[in-house]
Tab-separated table of C-alpha atoms in Angstrom:
chain	number	residue	atom	x	y	z
A	1	MET	CA	-8.919	5.032	21.679
A	2	MET	CA	-11.787	5.374	19.285
A	3	ALA	CA	-14.553	7.866	18.583
A	4	ALA	CA	-17.189	8.334	15.949
A	5	ILE	CA	-17.528	11.768	14.377
A	6	SER	CA	-20.504	12.963	12.388
A	7	GLY	CA	-21.758	16.061	10.609
A	8	ALA	CA	-19.886	18.606	8.538
A	9	PHE	CA	-18.563	20.363	11.633
A	10	LEU	CA	-18.217	17.289	13.757
A	11	LYS	CA	-20.130	16.836	16.965
A	12	PRO	CA	-18.608	13.803	18.703
A	13	GLN	CA	-21.046	10.903	19.098
A	14	LEU	CA	-18.759	9.267	21.618
A	15	THR	CA	-16.442	10.855	24.128
A	16	LEU	CA	-12.791	10.403	23.325
A	17	ARG	CA	-11.178	9.301	26.552
A	18	ALA	CA	-7.527	10.079	27.059
A	19	GLN	CA	-5.652	7.010	28.147
A	20	ALA	CA	-2.772	9.032	29.531
A	21	LYS	CA	-2.492	9.734	33.244
A	22	SER	CA	-1.088	13.262	33.412
A	23	SER	CA	-3.378	16.275	33.034
A	24	GLN	CA	-0.833	17.819	30.652
A	25	LYS	CA	-1.080	14.775	28.379
A	26	ASN	CA	-4.891	14.869	28.660
A	27	THR	CA	-4.841	18.506	27.522
A	28	ILE	CA	-2.649	17.636	24.546
A	29	VAL	CA	-4.972	14.764	23.571
A	30	GLU	CA	-8.041	17.023	23.862
A	31	LYS	CA	-6.370	19.688	21.705
A	32	GLY	CA	-5.435	16.956	19.241
A	33	TYR	CA	-9.015	15.704	19.127
A	34	THR	CA	-10.279	19.215	18.414
A	35	ARG	CA	-7.731	19.664	15.632
A	36	ILE	CA	-8.284	16.260	14.016
A	37	SER	CA	-12.051	16.827	14.189
A	38	LEU	CA	-11.709	19.975	12.080
A	39	LEU	CA	-9.435	18.164	9.630
A	40	ALA	CA	-11.885	15.268	9.470
A	41	GLY	CA	-14.614	17.746	8.531
A	42	GLU	CA	-12.523	18.921	5.588
A	43	ALA	CA	-11.774	15.315	4.626
A	44	MET	CA	-15.494	14.503	4.637
A	45	LEU	CA	-16.350	17.523	2.490
A	46	ASN	CA	-14.151	16.219	-0.312
A	47	LYS	CA	-14.855	12.543	0.500
A	48	GLY	CA	-11.261	11.845	1.504
A	49	LYS	CA	-9.929	12.562	-1.981
A	50	SER	CA	-7.951	15.751	-1.273
A	51	ASP	CA	-4.449	15.984	-2.761
A	52	ARG	CA	-3.332	18.139	0.172
A	53	ASP	CA	-0.914	16.452	2.586
A	54	ASP	CA	-2.468	18.183	5.598
A	55	ILE	CA	-5.922	16.624	5.030
A	56	PRO	CA	-6.328	13.027	6.225
A	57	LYS	CA	-7.631	10.233	4.011
A	58	LEU	CA	-10.685	8.229	5.071
A	59	ASP	CA	-9.148	4.821	4.385
A	60	GLY	CA	-7.228	4.291	7.624
A	61	THR	CA	-3.952	5.829	6.427
A	62	GLU	CA	-2.063	6.979	9.518
A	63	PHE	CA	-2.123	10.758	9.971
A	64	LYS	CA	0.145	12.736	12.309
A	65	ILE	CA	-0.485	16.093	13.932
A	66	VAL	CA	1.809	17.869	16.397
A	67	ILE	CA	0.296	19.570	19.442
A	68	ASP	CA	2.586	21.510	21.797
A	69	GLY	CA	5.562	19.637	20.369
A	70	GLU	CA	3.915	16.260	20.977
A	71	PRO	CA	3.189	14.041	17.932
A	72	LEU	CA	-0.252	12.427	17.915
A	73	PHE	CA	-1.237	9.723	15.440
A	74	TYR	CA	-4.741	9.058	14.153
A	75	ARG	CA	-6.508	6.954	11.576
A	76	LEU	CA	-9.770	8.050	9.966
A	77	TYR	CA	-12.197	5.618	8.379
A	78	ASP	CA	-15.422	6.087	6.480
A	79	GLN	CA	-18.016	4.749	8.901
A	80	GLU	CA	-19.810	3.082	5.991
A	81	GLY	CA	-16.773	0.807	5.623
A	82	PHE	CA	-17.459	-0.874	8.964
A	83	ILE	CA	-19.880	-3.698	9.848
A	84	ASP	CA	-23.073	-2.135	11.243
A	85	LEU	CA	-24.292	-4.470	13.979
A	86	ASN	CA	-27.917	-3.399	13.634
A	87	LEU	CA	-28.279	-2.937	9.878
A	88	SER	CA	-25.896	-5.352	8.168
A	89	PRO	CA	-27.648	-8.199	6.362
A	90	PRO	CA	-27.730	-11.504	8.261
A	91	LYS	CA	-25.460	-13.214	5.721
A	92	LEU	CA	-22.760	-10.549	6.123
A	93	LEU	CA	-22.920	-10.794	9.920
A	94	GLU	CA	-22.842	-14.570	9.665
A	95	LEU	CA	-19.677	-14.343	7.554
A	96	TYR	CA	-18.092	-11.786	9.915
A	97	PHE	CA	-18.896	-13.762	13.081
A	98	ASN	CA	-17.729	-16.981	11.436
A	99	ARG	CA	-14.368	-15.392	10.580
A	100	LEU	CA	-14.100	-14.187	14.199
A	101	GLY	CA	-14.468	-17.815	15.264
A	102	LEU	CA	-17.940	-17.402	16.759
A	103	GLY	CA	-20.324	-20.306	16.272
A	104	VAL	CA	-23.602	-20.631	14.422
A	105	GLU	CA	-25.447	-20.452	17.736
A	106	PHE	CA	-23.900	-17.053	18.557
A	107	THR	CA	-24.964	-15.691	15.168
A	108	ARG	CA	-28.502	-17.062	15.488
A	109	ASN	CA	-28.918	-15.651	19.009
A	110	PHE	CA	-27.490	-12.278	17.964
A	111	LEU	CA	-29.790	-11.951	14.949
A	112	GLU	CA	-32.842	-12.917	17.021
A	113	SER	CA	-32.003	-10.465	19.791
A	114	ARG	CA	-31.226	-7.495	17.515
A	115	THR	CA	-34.779	-7.545	16.091
A	116	GLN	CA	-36.190	-7.127	19.599
A	117	LYS	CA	-33.432	-5.028	21.119
A	118	PRO	CA	-30.913	-3.409	18.727
A	119	GLU	CA	-27.369	-2.873	19.937
A	120	THR	CA	-26.789	0.543	21.487
A	121	SER	CA	-23.061	0.452	22.230
A	122	THR	CA	-20.062	-1.056	20.487
A	123	MET	CA	-18.383	-1.202	23.901
A	124	MET	CA	-21.185	-3.391	25.248
A	125	PHE	CA	-20.882	-5.677	22.242
A	126	LYS	CA	-17.137	-5.905	22.777
A	127	GLN	CA	-17.816	-7.024	26.342
A	128	LYS	CA	-19.655	-10.013	24.859
A	129	LEU	CA	-16.630	-10.728	22.663
A	130	LYS	CA	-14.359	-10.417	25.679
A	131	LEU	CA	-16.382	-13.033	27.537
A	132	LEU	CA	-15.916	-15.323	24.521
A	133	ASN	CA	-12.159	-14.576	24.343
A	134	ARG	CA	-12.548	-12.997	20.900
A	135	LEU	CA	-11.695	-9.382	21.729
A	136	ASP	CA	-8.018	-9.750	20.810
A	137	ASP	CA	-8.797	-10.162	17.115
A	138	PRO	CA	-7.991	-6.793	15.461
A	139	MET	CA	-11.055	-7.235	13.228
A	140	ALA	CA	-13.257	-6.850	16.308
A	141	ASP	CA	-12.635	-3.104	15.953
A	142	PHE	CA	-14.334	-2.853	12.562
A	143	ILE	CA	-17.868	-2.601	13.922
A	144	VAL	CA	-20.166	0.386	14.191
A	145	ILE	CA	-23.699	1.266	15.257
A	146	GLY	CA	-25.881	3.879	13.586
A	147	SER	CA	-24.211	4.124	10.193
A	148	GLU	CA	-27.657	4.280	8.545
A	149	GLN	CA	-26.225	2.017	5.854
A	150	SER	CA	-26.757	-1.720	5.606
A	151	ARG	CA	-24.140	-2.274	2.919
A	152	LEU	CA	-20.408	-1.621	3.115
A	153	SER	CA	-18.697	1.197	1.257
A	154	TYR	CA	-17.266	-0.063	-2.041
A	155	LYS	CA	-14.399	2.435	-1.967
A	156	ASN	CA	-13.666	2.960	1.708
A	157	THR	CA	-14.008	-0.410	3.430
A	158	PRO	CA	-10.514	-1.090	4.816
A	159	VAL	CA	-8.600	-3.669	2.768
A	160	ALA	CA	-7.749	-5.473	6.026
A	161	LEU	CA	-11.472	-6.019	6.660
A	162	LEU	CA	-12.055	-7.080	3.038
A	163	SER	CA	-9.212	-9.619	3.288
A	164	PHE	CA	-10.622	-10.896	6.566
A	165	LEU	CA	-14.142	-11.360	5.172
A	166	ALA	CA	-12.887	-12.931	1.939
A	167	ASN	CA	-10.380	-15.091	3.826
A	168	ASN	CA	-7.982	-14.215	1.043
A	169	ASN	CA	-5.521	-11.595	-0.195
A	170	GLY	CA	-5.888	-9.494	-3.316
A	171	ASN	CA	-6.867	-6.071	-4.565
A	172	ARG	CA	-10.098	-4.347	-3.614
A	173	ASP	CA	-12.090	-5.520	-6.653
A	174	GLU	CA	-10.978	-9.132	-6.293
A	175	LEU	CA	-11.839	-9.248	-2.594
A	176	ILE	CA	-15.233	-7.622	-3.101
A	177	GLY	CA	-15.950	-10.159	-5.830
A	178	ILE	CA	-15.168	-13.026	-3.447
A	179	ILE	CA	-17.317	-11.586	-0.637
A	180	GLY	CA	-20.212	-10.668	-2.950
A	181	ARG	CA	-20.844	-7.322	-4.640
A	182	HIS	CA	-24.401	-7.165	-3.308
A	183	PHE	CA	-22.930	-6.379	0.134
A	184	PHE	CA	-21.382	-3.125	-1.141
A	185	THR	CA	-22.508	0.342	-2.138
A	186	SER	CA	-20.704	3.421	-3.446
A	187	GLY	CA	-22.174	5.986	-1.073
A	188	ARG	CA	-20.729	9.299	0.058
A	189	ALA	CA	-18.947	9.657	3.370
A	190	GLU	CA	-21.328	11.164	5.929
A	191	ASN	CA	-19.607	9.911	9.058
A	192	VAL	CA	-16.095	8.922	9.965
A	193	VAL	CA	-14.574	6.747	12.661
A	194	LEU	CA	-11.457	8.040	14.381
A	195	LYS	CA	-8.883	5.757	15.969
């Protein structure tokens, strides 16, 4: 499950849908979403740098909360560390699509269509990937719409995504150097993505 959260006190941009079947489990998940939303607000206020163990990081580190005796696990990411389908520069999208195994024609068609009709839903985009048998790639999850940022976050782009784009392993600085520093910015966290 995935949701985007924005604002200091977190109004969900997307509805978090419980994948469980029982109403009791749905209630637990909803309580968990409310709790993690408040914690995400605190994480955003200090840009994910809190030393407290009860405040999640914004780099995808797994975070556990317990609701009615049930453990729930979440990951929070700075939204600026994801590929924005509408705002990312063509060369970054070309690199991303290439790594996903999508052809030059897909990239060209996508870039032409987004100028006329920007993407409005990551789920709709994922349907396109599904039709092309590319949805199984875990990197297909690192997309976002409406980040208001064309460049990736220097500090909070997940290392897994950096490794994927660079087609290499290494530390953050090395990977960013391979990809190209002009694709990155050191902005503050205004939005987070919850998984």
